Each structure stands twice: as structure tokens, then as C-alpha cells.
mmCIF file of C-alpha atoms in Angstrom:
data_model
loop_
_atom_site.group_PDB
_atom_site.id
_atom_site.type_symbol
_atom_site.label_atom_id
_atom_site.label_comp_id
_atom_site.label_asym_id
_atom_site.label_seq_id
_atom_site.Cartn_x
_atom_site.Cartn_y
_atom_site.Cartn_z
ATOM 1 C CA MET A 1302 -22.597 2.156 28.447
ATOM 2 C CA SER A 1303 -21.901 2.288 32.215
ATOM 3 C CA GLU A 1304 -20.228 5.283 33.789
ATOM 4 C CA GLY A 1305 -17.179 3.154 34.735
ATOM 5 C CA ALA A 1306 -16.723 1.897 31.170
ATOM 6 C CA ARG A 1307 -17.112 5.456 29.780
ATOM 7 C CA ARG A 1308 -14.574 6.746 32.281
ATOM 8 C CA ALA A 1309 -12.167 3.928 31.382
ATOM 9 C CA ARG A 1310 -12.522 4.680 27.691
ATOM 10 C CA HIS A 1311 -11.834 8.392 28.241
ATOM 11 C CA GLU A 1312 -8.743 7.513 30.328
ATOM 12 C CA TYR A 1313 -7.402 5.257 27.525
ATOM 13 C CA VAL A 1314 -8.064 7.951 24.920
ATOM 14 C CA GLY A 1315 -6.340 10.537 27.127
ATOM 15 C CA ALA A 1316 -3.392 8.142 27.482
ATOM 16 C CA ALA A 1317 -3.231 7.774 23.707
ATOM 17 C CA ASP A 1318 -3.200 11.535 23.196
ATOM 18 C CA GLU A 1319 -0.584 12.031 25.923
ATOM 19 C CA ALA A 1320 1.620 9.274 24.417
ATOM 20 C CA GLY A 1321 1.383 10.910 20.992
ATOM 21 C CA ARG A 1322 2.198 14.340 22.492
ATOM 22 C CA ARG A 1323 5.228 12.981 24.371
ATOM 23 C CA ALA A 1324 6.377 11.170 21.188
ATOM 24 C CA ARG A 1325 6.249 14.479 19.287
ATOM 25 C CA LEU A 1326 8.100 16.355 22.006
ATOM 26 C CA ARG A 1327 10.911 13.773 22.464
ATOM 27 C CA PRO A 1328 14.149 14.175 20.486
ATOM 28 C CA HIS A 1329 13.918 12.025 17.379
ATOM 29 C CA ALA A 1330 16.470 9.400 18.518
ATOM 30 C CA PRO A 1331 15.886 6.105 16.680
ATOM 31 C CA SER A 1332 15.155 3.961 19.746
ATOM 32 C CA ASP A 1333 12.905 6.590 21.361
ATOM 33 C CA ALA A 1334 10.903 7.129 18.196
ATOM 34 C CA HIS A 1335 10.398 3.381 17.673
ATOM 35 C CA GLN A 1336 9.385 2.949 21.348
ATOM 36 C CA ALA A 1337 6.930 5.840 21.048
ATOM 37 C CA ALA A 1338 5.452 4.307 17.893
ATOM 38 C CA ARG A 1339 5.064 0.940 19.617
ATOM 39 C CA ASP A 1340 3.425 2.626 22.662
ATOM 40 C CA ASP A 1341 0.993 4.487 20.400
ATOM 41 C CA ASP A 1342 0.148 1.266 18.590
ATOM 42 C CA ARG A 1343 -0.608 -0.503 21.862
ATOM 43 C CA VAL A 1344 -2.871 2.388 23.018
ATOM 44 C CA ALA A 1345 -4.619 2.423 19.622
ATOM 45 C CA ALA A 1346 -5.123 -1.377 19.767
ATOM 46 C CA HIS A 1347 -6.625 -1.096 23.262
ATOM 47 C CA ALA A 1348 -8.917 1.728 22.138
ATOM 48 C CA ASP A 1349 -10.052 -0.464 19.232
ATOM 49 C CA GLU A 1350 -10.785 -3.323 21.665
ATOM 50 C CA GLN A 1351 -12.864 -0.899 23.741
ATOM 51 C CA ALA A 1352 -14.775 0.122 20.613
ATOM 52 C CA VAL A 1353 -15.472 -3.505 19.748
ATOM 53 C CA THR A 1354 -16.706 -4.135 23.340
ATOM 54 C CA GLY A 1355 -19.021 -1.111 23.017
ATOM 55 C CA ASP A 1356 -20.439 -2.479 19.785
ATOM 56 C CA GLN A 1357 -21.013 -5.849 21.481
ATOM 57 C CA HIS A 1358 -22.903 -4.154 24.322
ATOM 58 C CA ALA A 1359 -24.987 -2.264 21.769
ATOM 59 C CA ALA A 1360 -25.778 -5.486 19.962
ATOM 60 C CA ASP A 1361 -26.778 -7.180 23.279
ATOM 61 C CA ARG A 1362 -29.129 -4.297 24.077
ATOM 62 C CA ASP A 1363 -30.679 -4.542 20.583
ATOM 63 C CA ILE A 1364 -31.323 -8.243 21.241
ATOM 64 C CA ALA A 1365 -32.950 -7.369 24.569
ATOM 65 C CA ALA A 1366 -35.067 -4.716 22.865
ATOM 66 C CA THR A 1367 -36.139 -7.267 20.275
ATOM 67 C CA GLY A 1368 -37.155 -9.638 23.125
ATOM 68 C CA ARG A 1369 -39.267 -6.940 24.708
ATOM 69 C CA ASP A 1370 -40.965 -6.340 21.395
ATOM 70 C CA ASP A 1371 -42.378 -9.832 21.897
ATOM 71 C CA ALA A 1372 -44.576 -8.215 24.518
ATOM 72 C CA LEU A 1373 -46.581 -6.780 21.612
ATOM 73 C CA LEU A 1374 -47.702 -10.330 20.953
ATOM 74 C CA ARG A 1375 -48.980 -10.603 24.502
ATOM 75 C CA THR A 1376 -50.858 -7.339 23.941
ATOM 76 C CA ALA A 1377 -52.552 -8.849 20.917
ATOM 77 C CA GLN A 1378 -53.477 -11.855 23.031
ATOM 78 C CA ALA A 1379 -54.961 -9.508 25.643
ATOM 79 C CA HIS A 1380 -57.080 -7.883 22.909
ATOM 80 C CA GLN A 1381 -58.266 -11.342 21.963
ATOM 81 C CA ARG A 1382 -59.285 -12.015 25.589
ATOM 82 C CA ASP A 1383 -61.197 -8.742 25.611
ATOM 83 C CA GLU A 1384 -63.034 -9.863 22.534
ATOM 84 C CA ASP A 1385 -63.873 -13.163 24.191
ATOM 85 C CA ALA A 1386 -65.161 -11.325 27.247
ATOM 86 C CA ARG A 1387 -67.396 -9.138 25.058
ATOM 87 C CA ARG A 1388 -68.787 -12.268 23.421
ATOM 88 C CA ARG A 1389 -69.515 -13.799 26.852
ATOM 89 C CA ASP A 1390 -71.271 -10.561 27.905
ATOM 90 C CA ALA A 1391 -73.439 -10.726 24.810
ATOM 91 C CA ARG A 1392 -74.287 -14.315 25.599
ATOM 92 C CA ALA A 1393 -75.147 -13.424 29.155
ATOM 93 C CA LEU A 1394 -77.415 -10.633 27.938
ATOM 94 C CA ALA A 1395 -79.192 -13.104 25.664
ATOM 95 C CA ILE A 1396 -79.650 -15.446 28.635
ATOM 96 C CA ASP A 1397 -81.138 -12.557 30.684
ATOM 97 C CA ARG A 1398 -83.593 -11.797 27.907
ATOM 98 C CA ARG A 1399 -84.589 -15.478 27.751
ATOM 99 C CA SER A 1400 -85.096 -15.472 31.498
ATOM 100 C CA ASP A 1401 -87.339 -12.411 31.242
ATOM 101 C CA GLN A 1402 -89.384 -14.142 28.570
ATOM 102 C CA LEU A 1403 -89.769 -17.228 30.817
ATOM 103 C CA ASP A 1404 -90.810 -15.049 33.714
ATOM 104 C CA ARG A 1405 -93.438 -13.334 31.632
ATOM 105 C CA ALA A 1406 -94.761 -16.708 30.422
ATOM 106 C CA ALA A 1407 -94.955 -17.916 34.052
ATOM 107 C CA GLU A 1408 -96.884 -14.763 35.024
ATOM 108 C CA ARG A 1409 -99.339 -15.313 32.146
ATOM 109 C CA GLN A 1410 -99.913 -18.897 33.273
ATOM 110 C CA ASP A 1411 -100.514 -17.665 36.832
ATOM 111 C CA ALA A 1412 -103.041 -15.175 35.525
ATOM 112 C CA ALA A 1413 -104.792 -17.885 33.514
ATOM 113 C CA ALA A 1414 -104.951 -20.089 36.611
ATOM 114 C CA ALA A 1415 -106.521 -17.233 38.552
ATOM 115 C CA THR A 1416 -109.264 -16.726 35.999
ATOM 116 C CA GLY A 1417 -110.790 -20.131 36.457
ATOM 117 C CA ALA A 1418 -108.588 -22.837 35.251
ATOM 118 C CA THR A 1419 -108.639 -26.109 37.082
ATOM 119 C CA ASP A 1420 -106.379 -26.709 40.019
ATOM 120 C CA HIS A 1421 -104.541 -29.345 38.106
ATOM 121 C CA ALA A 1422 -103.837 -26.994 35.230
ATOM 122 C CA VAL A 1423 -102.840 -24.213 37.624
ATOM 123 C CA ALA A 1424 -100.451 -26.547 39.406
ATOM 124 C CA ALA A 1425 -98.985 -27.636 36.079
ATOM 125 C CA HIS A 1426 -98.510 -24.037 35.049
ATOM 126 C CA ARG A 1427 -96.973 -23.143 38.355
ATOM 127 C CA LEU A 1428 -94.559 -26.112 38.091
ATOM 128 C CA THR A 1429 -93.616 -25.039 34.625
ATOM 129 C CA ALA A 1430 -93.138 -21.454 35.732
ATOM 130 C CA THR A 1431 -91.004 -22.581 38.637
ATOM 131 C CA ARG A 1432 -88.836 -24.673 36.334
ATOM 132 C CA LEU A 1433 -88.517 -21.732 33.954
ATOM 133 C CA ARG A 1434 -87.579 -19.423 36.826
ATOM 134 C CA GLU A 1435 -84.936 -21.960 38.016
ATOM 135 C CA ALA A 1436 -83.587 -22.151 34.452
ATOM 136 C CA ALA A 1437 -83.571 -18.334 34.221
ATOM 137 C CA ALA A 1438 -81.737 -18.133 37.614
ATOM 138 C CA ALA A 1439 -79.159 -20.651 36.413
ATOM 139 C CA ASP A 1440 -78.699 -18.647 33.221
ATOM 140 C CA ARG A 1441 -78.316 -15.447 35.250
ATOM 141 C CA ALA A 1442 -75.691 -17.171 37.455
ATOM 142 C CA ARG A 1443 -73.805 -18.314 34.351
ATOM 143 C CA ALA A 1444 -74.044 -14.819 32.900
ATOM 144 C CA ALA A 1445 -72.682 -13.378 36.161
ATOM 145 C CA ASP A 1446 -69.813 -15.832 36.004
ATOM 146 C CA ASP A 1447 -69.178 -14.833 32.421
ATOM 147 C CA ARG A 1448 -69.195 -11.147 33.420
ATOM 148 C CA ARG A 1449 -66.718 -11.859 36.240
ATOM 149 C CA ARG A 1450 -64.459 -13.793 33.852
ATOM 150 C CA GLY A 1451 -64.769 -10.960 31.303
ATOM 151 C CA ALA A 1452 -63.833 -8.387 33.969
ATOM 152 C CA ARG A 1453 -60.863 -10.547 35.029
ATOM 153 C CA ASP A 1454 -59.729 -10.944 31.452
ATOM 154 C CA ARG A 1455 -60.037 -7.199 30.851
ATOM 155 C CA ALA A 1456 -57.938 -6.558 33.972
ATOM 156 C CA LEU A 1457 -55.319 -9.035 32.802
ATOM 157 C CA ALA A 1458 -55.365 -7.453 29.346
ATOM 158 C CA ALA A 1459 -54.885 -4.027 30.919
ATOM 159 C CA ASP A 1460 -51.969 -5.365 32.969
ATOM 160 C CA ASP A 1461 -50.485 -6.894 29.816
ATOM 161 C CA ARG A 1462 -50.851 -3.605 27.990
ATOM 162 C CA CYS A 1463 -49.061 -1.836 30.864
ATOM 163 C CA VAL A 1464 -46.224 -4.379 30.817
ATOM 164 C CA ALA A 1465 -46.005 -4.109 27.020
ATOM 165 C CA ALA A 1466 -45.893 -0.316 27.257
ATOM 166 C CA ASP A 1467 -43.079 -0.538 29.851
ATOM 167 C CA ASP A 1468 -41.223 -3.031 27.647
ATOM 168 C CA ARG A 1469 -41.557 -0.754 24.631
ATOM 169 C CA SER A 1470 -40.276 2.182 26.691
ATOM 170 C CA ARG A 1471 -37.296 0.145 27.917
ATOM 171 C CA ALA A 1472 -36.626 -1.087 24.391
ATOM 172 C CA ALA A 1473 -36.639 2.493 23.130
ATOM 173 C CA GLU A 1474 -34.219 3.528 25.895
ATOM 174 C CA ASP A 1475 -31.971 0.553 25.077
ATOM 175 C CA ARG A 1476 -31.975 1.506 21.417
ATOM 176 C CA VAL A 1477 -30.980 5.079 22.330
ATOM 177 C CA ARG A 1478 -28.195 3.726 24.560
ATOM 178 C CA ALA A 1479 -27.114 1.303 21.830
ATOM 179 C CA ALA A 1480 -26.997 4.127 19.277
ATOM 180 C CA THR A 1481 -24.957 6.236 21.715
ATOM 181 C CA ASP A 1482 -22.590 3.338 22.337
ATOM 182 C CA ARG A 1483 -22.198 2.794 18.633
ATOM 183 C CA ALA A 1484 -21.412 6.497 18.180
ATOM 184 C CA HIS A 1485 -18.818 6.299 20.950
ATOM 185 C CA ALA A 1486 -17.395 3.133 19.392
ATOM 186 C CA ALA A 1487 -17.121 4.890 15.997
ATOM 187 C CA SER A 1488 -15.419 7.836 17.706
ATOM 188 C CA ASP A 1489 -13.046 5.417 19.467
ATOM 189 C CA ARG A 1490 -12.233 3.709 16.178
ATOM 190 C CA ALA A 1491 -11.593 7.069 14.485
ATOM 191 C CA ARG A 1492 -9.345 8.090 17.418
ATOM 192 C CA ALA A 1493 -7.523 4.741 17.220
ATOM 193 C CA LEU A 1494 -7.016 5.216 13.445
ATOM 194 C CA ASN A 1495 -5.661 8.704 14.135
ATOM 195 C CA ASP A 1496 -3.320 7.207 16.735
ATOM 196 C CA ARG A 1497 -2.094 4.683 14.191
ATOM 197 C CA ASP A 1498 -1.539 7.446 11.635
ATOM 198 C CA ARG A 1499 0.480 9.395 14.214
ATOM 199 C CA ALA A 1500 2.453 6.275 15.104
ATOM 200 C CA ALA A 1501 3.211 5.649 11.413
ATOM 201 C CA ALA A 1502 4.309 9.271 11.038
ATOM 202 C CA ASP A 1503 6.561 8.865 14.076
ATOM 203 C CA ARG A 1504 8.082 5.725 12.592
ATOM 204 C CA ASP A 1505 8.687 7.487 9.292
ATOM 205 C CA GLN A 1506 10.307 10.376 11.169
ATOM 206 C CA ALA A 1507 12.430 7.891 13.125
ATOM 207 C CA ASP A 1508 13.558 6.205 9.892
ATOM 208 C CA LEU A 1509 14.406 9.610 8.467
ATOM 209 C CA ASP A 1510 16.350 10.512 11.634
ATOM 210 C CA ILE A 1511 18.228 7.190 11.389
ATOM 211 C CA GLN A 1512 19.098 7.831 7.780
ATOM 212 C CA ARG A 1513 20.249 11.386 8.556
ATOM 213 C CA ALA A 1514 22.300 10.185 11.542
ATOM 214 C CA PHE A 1515 23.994 7.262 9.800
ATOM 215 C CA VAL A 1516 23.922 7.919 6.053
ATOM 216 C CA ASP A 1517 25.402 10.890 4.177
ATOM 217 C CA ASP A 1518 22.484 12.241 2.147
ATOM 218 C CA LEU A 1519 24.689 13.301 -0.792
ATOM 219 C CA THR A 1520 26.936 10.296 -1.392
ATOM 220 C CA GLY A 1521 24.980 7.491 0.310
ATOM 221 C CA THR A 1522 28.115 6.532 2.334
ATOM 222 C CA SER A 1523 28.285 6.498 6.146
ATOM 223 C CA THR A 1524 28.443 9.716 8.111
ATOM 224 C CA ARG A 1525 31.724 10.436 9.936
ATOM 225 C CA ALA A 1526 30.566 9.643 13.485
ATOM 226 C CA TYR A 1527 28.756 6.394 12.618
ATOM 227 C CA GLY A 1528 31.241 5.295 9.970
ATOM 228 C CA LEU A 1529 34.282 5.660 12.203
ATOM 229 C CA MET A 1530 32.561 3.477 14.825
ATOM 230 C CA ALA A 1531 32.166 0.802 12.137
ATOM 231 C CA VAL A 1532 35.885 1.207 11.241
ATOM 232 C CA ARG A 1533 36.861 0.650 14.869
ATOM 233 C CA ARG A 1534 34.747 -2.521 14.982
ATOM 234 C CA GLU A 1535 36.476 -3.851 11.857
ATOM 235 C CA MET A 1536 39.887 -3.063 13.381
ATOM 236 C CA ASP A 1537 38.973 -4.867 16.637
ATOM 237 C CA ARG A 1538 37.783 -7.882 14.638
ATOM 238 C CA ALA A 1539 40.985 -7.969 12.606
ATOM 239 C CA ARG A 1540 43.123 -7.829 15.796
ATOM 240 C CA ARG A 1541 41.152 -10.719 17.325
ATOM 241 C CA SER A 1542 41.356 -12.884 14.199
ATOM 242 C CA GLY A 1543 44.910 -11.939 13.223
ATOM 243 C CA GLU A 1544 43.763 -11.107 9.660
ATOM 244 C CA PRO A 1545 45.292 -8.228 7.682
ATOM 245 C CA LEU A 1546 43.326 -4.972 7.279
ATOM 246 C CA VAL A 1547 44.026 -1.990 5.010
ATOM 247 C CA LEU A 1548 42.676 1.562 5.234
ATOM 248 C CA ALA A 1549 42.420 3.819 2.187
ATOM 249 C CA PHE A 1550 42.301 7.594 2.642
ATOM 250 C CA LEU A 1551 40.749 8.941 -0.590
ATOM 251 C CA ASP A 1552 40.537 12.430 -2.010
ATOM 252 C CA VAL A 1553 38.492 13.375 -5.113
ATOM 253 C CA ASP A 1554 40.882 14.928 -7.646
ATOM 254 C CA GLY A 1555 40.000 18.338 -9.067
ATOM 255 C CA LEU A 1556 36.723 18.839 -7.207
ATOM 256 C CA ARG A 1557 37.391 22.601 -7.091
ATOM 257 C CA GLU A 1558 37.736 22.637 -10.858
ATOM 258 C CA HIS A 1559 34.417 20.753 -11.151
ATOM 259 C CA ASN A 1560 32.780 23.443 -8.993
ATOM 260 C CA ASP A 1561 34.398 26.261 -11.011
ATOM 261 C CA ARG A 1562 33.443 24.742 -14.350
ATOM 262 C CA LEU A 1563 30.026 23.264 -13.595
ATOM 263 C CA GLY A 1564 29.029 25.042 -10.400
ATOM 264 C CA HIS A 1565 28.362 23.449 -7.018
ATOM 265 C CA ALA A 1566 25.657 21.276 -8.533
ATOM 266 C CA GLY A 1567 28.324 19.787 -10.808
ATOM 267 C CA GLY A 1568 30.591 19.202 -7.839
ATOM 268 C CA ASP A 1569 27.764 17.493 -5.922
ATOM 269 C CA GLU A 1570 27.087 15.279 -8.929
ATOM 270 C CA ALA A 1571 30.788 14.272 -8.973
ATOM 271 C CA LEU A 1572 30.648 13.397 -5.239
ATOM 272 C CA ARG A 1573 27.486 11.332 -5.825
ATOM 273 C CA PHE A 1574 29.196 9.488 -8.668
ATOM 274 C CA VAL A 1575 32.229 8.751 -6.519
ATOM 275 C CA GLY A 1576 30.073 7.517 -3.615
ATOM 276 C CA ALA A 1577 28.017 5.253 -5.924
ATOM 277 C CA THR A 1578 31.160 3.791 -7.530
ATOM 278 C CA LEU A 1579 32.732 3.064 -4.131
ATOM 279 C CA ARG A 1580 29.580 1.382 -2.859
ATOM 280 C CA SER A 1581 29.226 -0.781 -5.981
ATOM 281 C CA SER A 1582 32.920 -1.712 -6.087
ATOM 282 C CA LEU A 1583 33.482 -2.682 -2.421
ATOM 283 C CA ARG A 1584 31.866 -5.388 -0.370
ATOM 284 C CA SER A 1585 28.609 -4.629 1.406
ATOM 285 C CA TYR A 1586 30.233 -4.886 4.833
ATOM 286 C CA ASP A 1587 33.312 -2.741 3.996
ATOM 287 C CA PRO A 1588 32.923 0.629 5.783
ATOM 288 C CA ILE A 1589 32.903 3.650 3.460
ATOM 289 C CA VAL A 1590 32.972 6.926 5.408
ATOM 290 C CA ARG A 1591 32.747 10.505 4.143
ATOM 291 C CA VAL A 1592 35.106 12.267 6.578
ATOM 292 C CA GLY A 1593 35.219 15.634 4.831
ATOM 293 C CA GLY A 1594 33.928 17.576 1.855
ATOM 294 C CA ASP A 1595 35.786 15.505 -0.763
ATOM 295 C CA GLU A 1596 37.567 12.977 1.458
ATOM 296 C CA PHE A 1597 36.581 9.365 2.112
ATOM 297 C CA VAL A 1598 37.954 6.598 4.315
ATOM 298 C CA CYS A 1599 37.494 2.974 3.246
ATOM 299 C CA VAL A 1600 38.464 -0.115 5.215
ATOM 300 C CA LEU A 1601 38.909 -3.591 3.746
ATOM 301 C CA SER A 1602 39.233 -6.451 6.208
ATOM 302 C CA ASN A 1603 41.161 -9.688 5.424
ATOM 303 C CA THR A 1604 42.982 -7.771 2.631
ATOM 304 C CA THR A 1605 46.683 -7.254 2.149
ATOM 305 C CA LEU A 1606 48.290 -3.951 1.158
ATOM 306 C CA ALA A 1607 49.020 -5.278 -2.350
ATOM 307 C CA ASP A 1608 45.447 -6.470 -2.898
ATOM 308 C CA GLY A 1609 44.028 -3.202 -1.529
ATOM 309 C CA SER A 1610 46.258 -1.115 -3.771
ATOM 310 C CA GLY A 1611 45.139 -3.093 -6.840
ATOM 311 C CA HIS A 1612 41.471 -2.796 -5.849
ATOM 312 C CA PHE A 1613 41.559 1.013 -5.461
ATOM 313 C CA ALA A 1614 43.551 1.345 -8.698
ATOM 314 C CA ALA A 1615 40.644 -0.443 -10.448
ATOM 315 C CA ILE A 1616 38.146 1.902 -8.765
ATOM 316 C CA ASP A 1617 40.163 4.957 -9.958
ATOM 317 C CA ALA A 1618 40.172 3.546 -13.485
ATOM 318 C CA ALA A 1619 36.397 2.989 -13.379
ATOM 319 C CA LEU A 1620 35.881 6.623 -12.252
ATOM 320 C CA ARG A 1621 38.090 7.954 -15.057
ATOM 321 C CA GLU A 1622 36.152 5.939 -17.657
ATOM 322 C CA GLY A 1623 32.788 7.074 -16.261
ATOM 323 C CA ALA A 1624 30.525 9.715 -17.750
ATOM 324 C CA LEU A 1625 31.863 12.419 -15.376
ATOM 325 C CA SER A 1626 35.588 11.535 -15.864
ATOM 326 C CA CYS A 1627 36.330 11.751 -12.132
ATOM 327 C CA SER A 1628 39.405 10.373 -10.389
ATOM 328 C CA VAL A 1629 40.578 9.842 -6.816
ATOM 329 C CA SER A 1630 43.941 9.729 -5.082
ATOM 330 C CA ALA A 1631 44.270 7.072 -2.393
ATOM 331 C CA GLY A 1632 46.655 6.738 0.511
ATOM 332 C CA ILE A 1633 46.591 3.048 1.341
ATOM 333 C CA VAL A 1634 48.137 1.674 4.533
ATOM 334 C CA GLU A 1635 47.987 -1.666 6.328
ATOM 335 C CA MET A 1636 47.112 -1.739 10.054
ATOM 336 C CA LEU A 1637 49.973 -2.475 12.434
ATOM 337 C CA PRO A 1638 49.510 -4.641 15.555
ATOM 338 C CA ASP A 1639 47.874 -2.665 18.405
ATOM 339 C CA GLU A 1640 47.557 0.396 16.168
ATOM 340 C CA GLN A 1641 44.609 2.704 16.999
ATOM 341 C CA LEU A 1642 42.266 4.380 14.531
ATOM 342 C CA GLU A 1643 43.707 7.872 14.845
ATOM 343 C CA ALA A 1644 47.250 6.696 14.182
ATOM 344 C CA LEU A 1645 46.074 4.540 11.253
ATOM 345 C CA MET A 1646 44.187 7.477 9.706
ATOM 346 C CA ASP A 1647 47.171 9.783 10.188
ATOM 347 C CA ARG A 1648 49.347 7.332 8.273
ATOM 348 C CA GLY A 1649 46.724 7.041 5.558
ATOM 349 C CA ASP A 1650 46.457 10.841 5.303
ATOM 350 C CA GLY A 1651 50.242 11.099 5.045
ATOM 351 C CA GLU A 1652 50.369 8.450 2.359
ATOM 352 C CA LEU A 1653 47.615 10.356 0.457
ATOM 353 C CA TYR A 1654 49.704 13.523 0.433
ATOM 354 C CA ARG A 1655 52.736 11.561 -0.745
ATOM 355 C CA VAL A 1656 50.732 10.069 -3.658
ATOM 356 C CA LYS A 1657 49.299 13.499 -4.623
ATOM 357 C CA ALA A 1658 52.800 15.030 -4.503
ATOM 358 C CA GLU A 1659 54.112 12.302 -6.782
ATOM 359 C CA ARG A 1660 51.264 12.900 -9.281
ATOM 360 C CA ALA A 1661 51.874 16.663 -9.181
ATOM 361 C CA ALA A 1662 55.585 16.158 -9.923
ATOM 362 C CA ARG A 1663 54.950 14.098 -13.052
#
């Protein structure tokens, strides 16, 4: 892997770690946590792409190393040429021996001629000896050519062996680099997986923060701050459309007695039962807000005061018939034109106290 690519990979890894650190240090606001998770995912994806690129480079170098291993075949061919040169040397040596034999025969014929043979016989012997010497010289010339070719082939074979040795050395280096790149790629993939795990943890934390910010963990209804914003939106919509809207200010009856009789766990169970009954009895888009310990505000859009009163009377009956025998008192009021939330809630609270006073007087 080149120095530039290694530096780039370390910069991306550093960026991933820094993004994860900043995500952990930021307040767990829902939008910030989701943005941090998306940033970590992008960094992790880029690190994974770098790892894949590193693996591709490693594979390319392995292919190059395999190509250089083909040089071993050329080395084998060089050995074959050496063997051919040795055979030609042996043949040249045999030719030299034959030439020596011919020379000795010519010398013997010269000696015979000197001891009294006829001139004609001497001339014939000398002609034969000359021809033998010419043949021996030709054989020696061919043997010299064979030796030169053998020397040239041995030199070529030596060069091929040097090239093959260099190729094997480069192939070994490439394999080492490929193994290093694969190790770096594996490390990058592990780091990317760790980044994804951190991003998933950040998303989970963001979801938990959203739930804590918007949903009351005991009753499953909306928290006061978030729920009252939803109530304002419903009021604005009702004013624009001209539809009626009712607000119910609810109080759980006898919660203190539940706590005294069953302990705080029993009181919490009663609040959970009330929250579940309200959520199952009202429409999914009707805001249900826990505004105090045992107080709830519910808003029903496009509903008249009479319909709302009947609806919450049915909810009270369902609570009384339930396993915990709970009940609620409700102050139900209809929104007036241009009435703001605070004034509407004050009227609902006043109506609640009036209802509770009437019940106490019975």
C-alpha cells in the first residue's frame, strides 16, 4: 500500500473516532443523536470501501507475483539449454578424438611411404592424410562453434536464472505487501464494524432520549412540555376549521388511599391502569397529557361538550369495572373562540373542582 493511501486511511479512521467521540460528548437531543449516527455510518462505510480497495490491491499484487513465478519456467528452459550445450561439447570432444585418430593414421602412412613404398602409393597416402586432416579441421571448427554456442547458451541461462531470482524476490516482497494490506484491510473492517456498533448505540440512546422527552415512562401518555404543544396545535386547527373542541381536566380519585393501602407501587399501578385505559379509549391522535402526579389533560377535536361528557363518563365506568376499581373525576369544557390554552386549562381545572365538590356533597 502506498504511503498516500495509508495516510488517507489513517485520516479516515481518525475522522471516524473523532465523530464517535463528538457524538458521545454532545447532549442527547434527538436530531443531534440521529445526525451523529448518520455521520458515523458514512465514515464507517468509507472505511469499508478503503478496506475493499486494499484487498483489491493485495489481489492485484498476488496476480503479479503469480506472473513472476512463470519465470521459473524460463529457468527450467535455461537448464535445458545447458544440457544441450553439454551434449554439443561431448560431440565436439568425440570429433576431436576422431581427428586425432585420422592424424595418427596419416602419420603412419607417411612413415610407410618413407620406408620404401612407391611414389604412387606415397602420394595416395599423402592425399588421404590431407583429406583426413581437412575433415579433422572441419570437425574441430564445428566443435569450436558448438563450444561457442554452448557458452552463449550457458550465459543466457545464467541471465535467465538471475531474472528468475529477481522475479522470485519481487514476488515474495509483493506477497508480504499483500499480506500487510490484507491485515490493514481486516483492521479497517473491524474498525468500521466498531463504528457501526457505536452508531447503533447512539441511535438507541437517541430513541431512548426521545421517549424520555416525549413519553411519560409510567403511564405511556405524553409528557407535560411535549403534550401541551400538541394541545396547542389541536386548538389552532380547530380555530382554523371552525370545528368544536373540548378539553377534559382529569384527576384520579383516591390515589392517596391507593398509596396508603397498597404502597407507592400500588399507586403507580393505578396510574398505569388509568393511562392505558385513556389511550385505548381515545383516538390515536387525541392528545393525552400527564400534567401532574395524578392529573391528566385530554383534548378531543371535532367533539361537542355533550359528546365529550358522555365519552369520559364511559371511560370512568370502564375504570370502575376494571381489576383495580379506579375512577376519575373530569372537568370538561368546550373551547371558546380565540381562547388560549392557559385560559382553557384554568376553566377545565375549575370545572374539575366543581365536579369533585358535587361528588363530595352527595
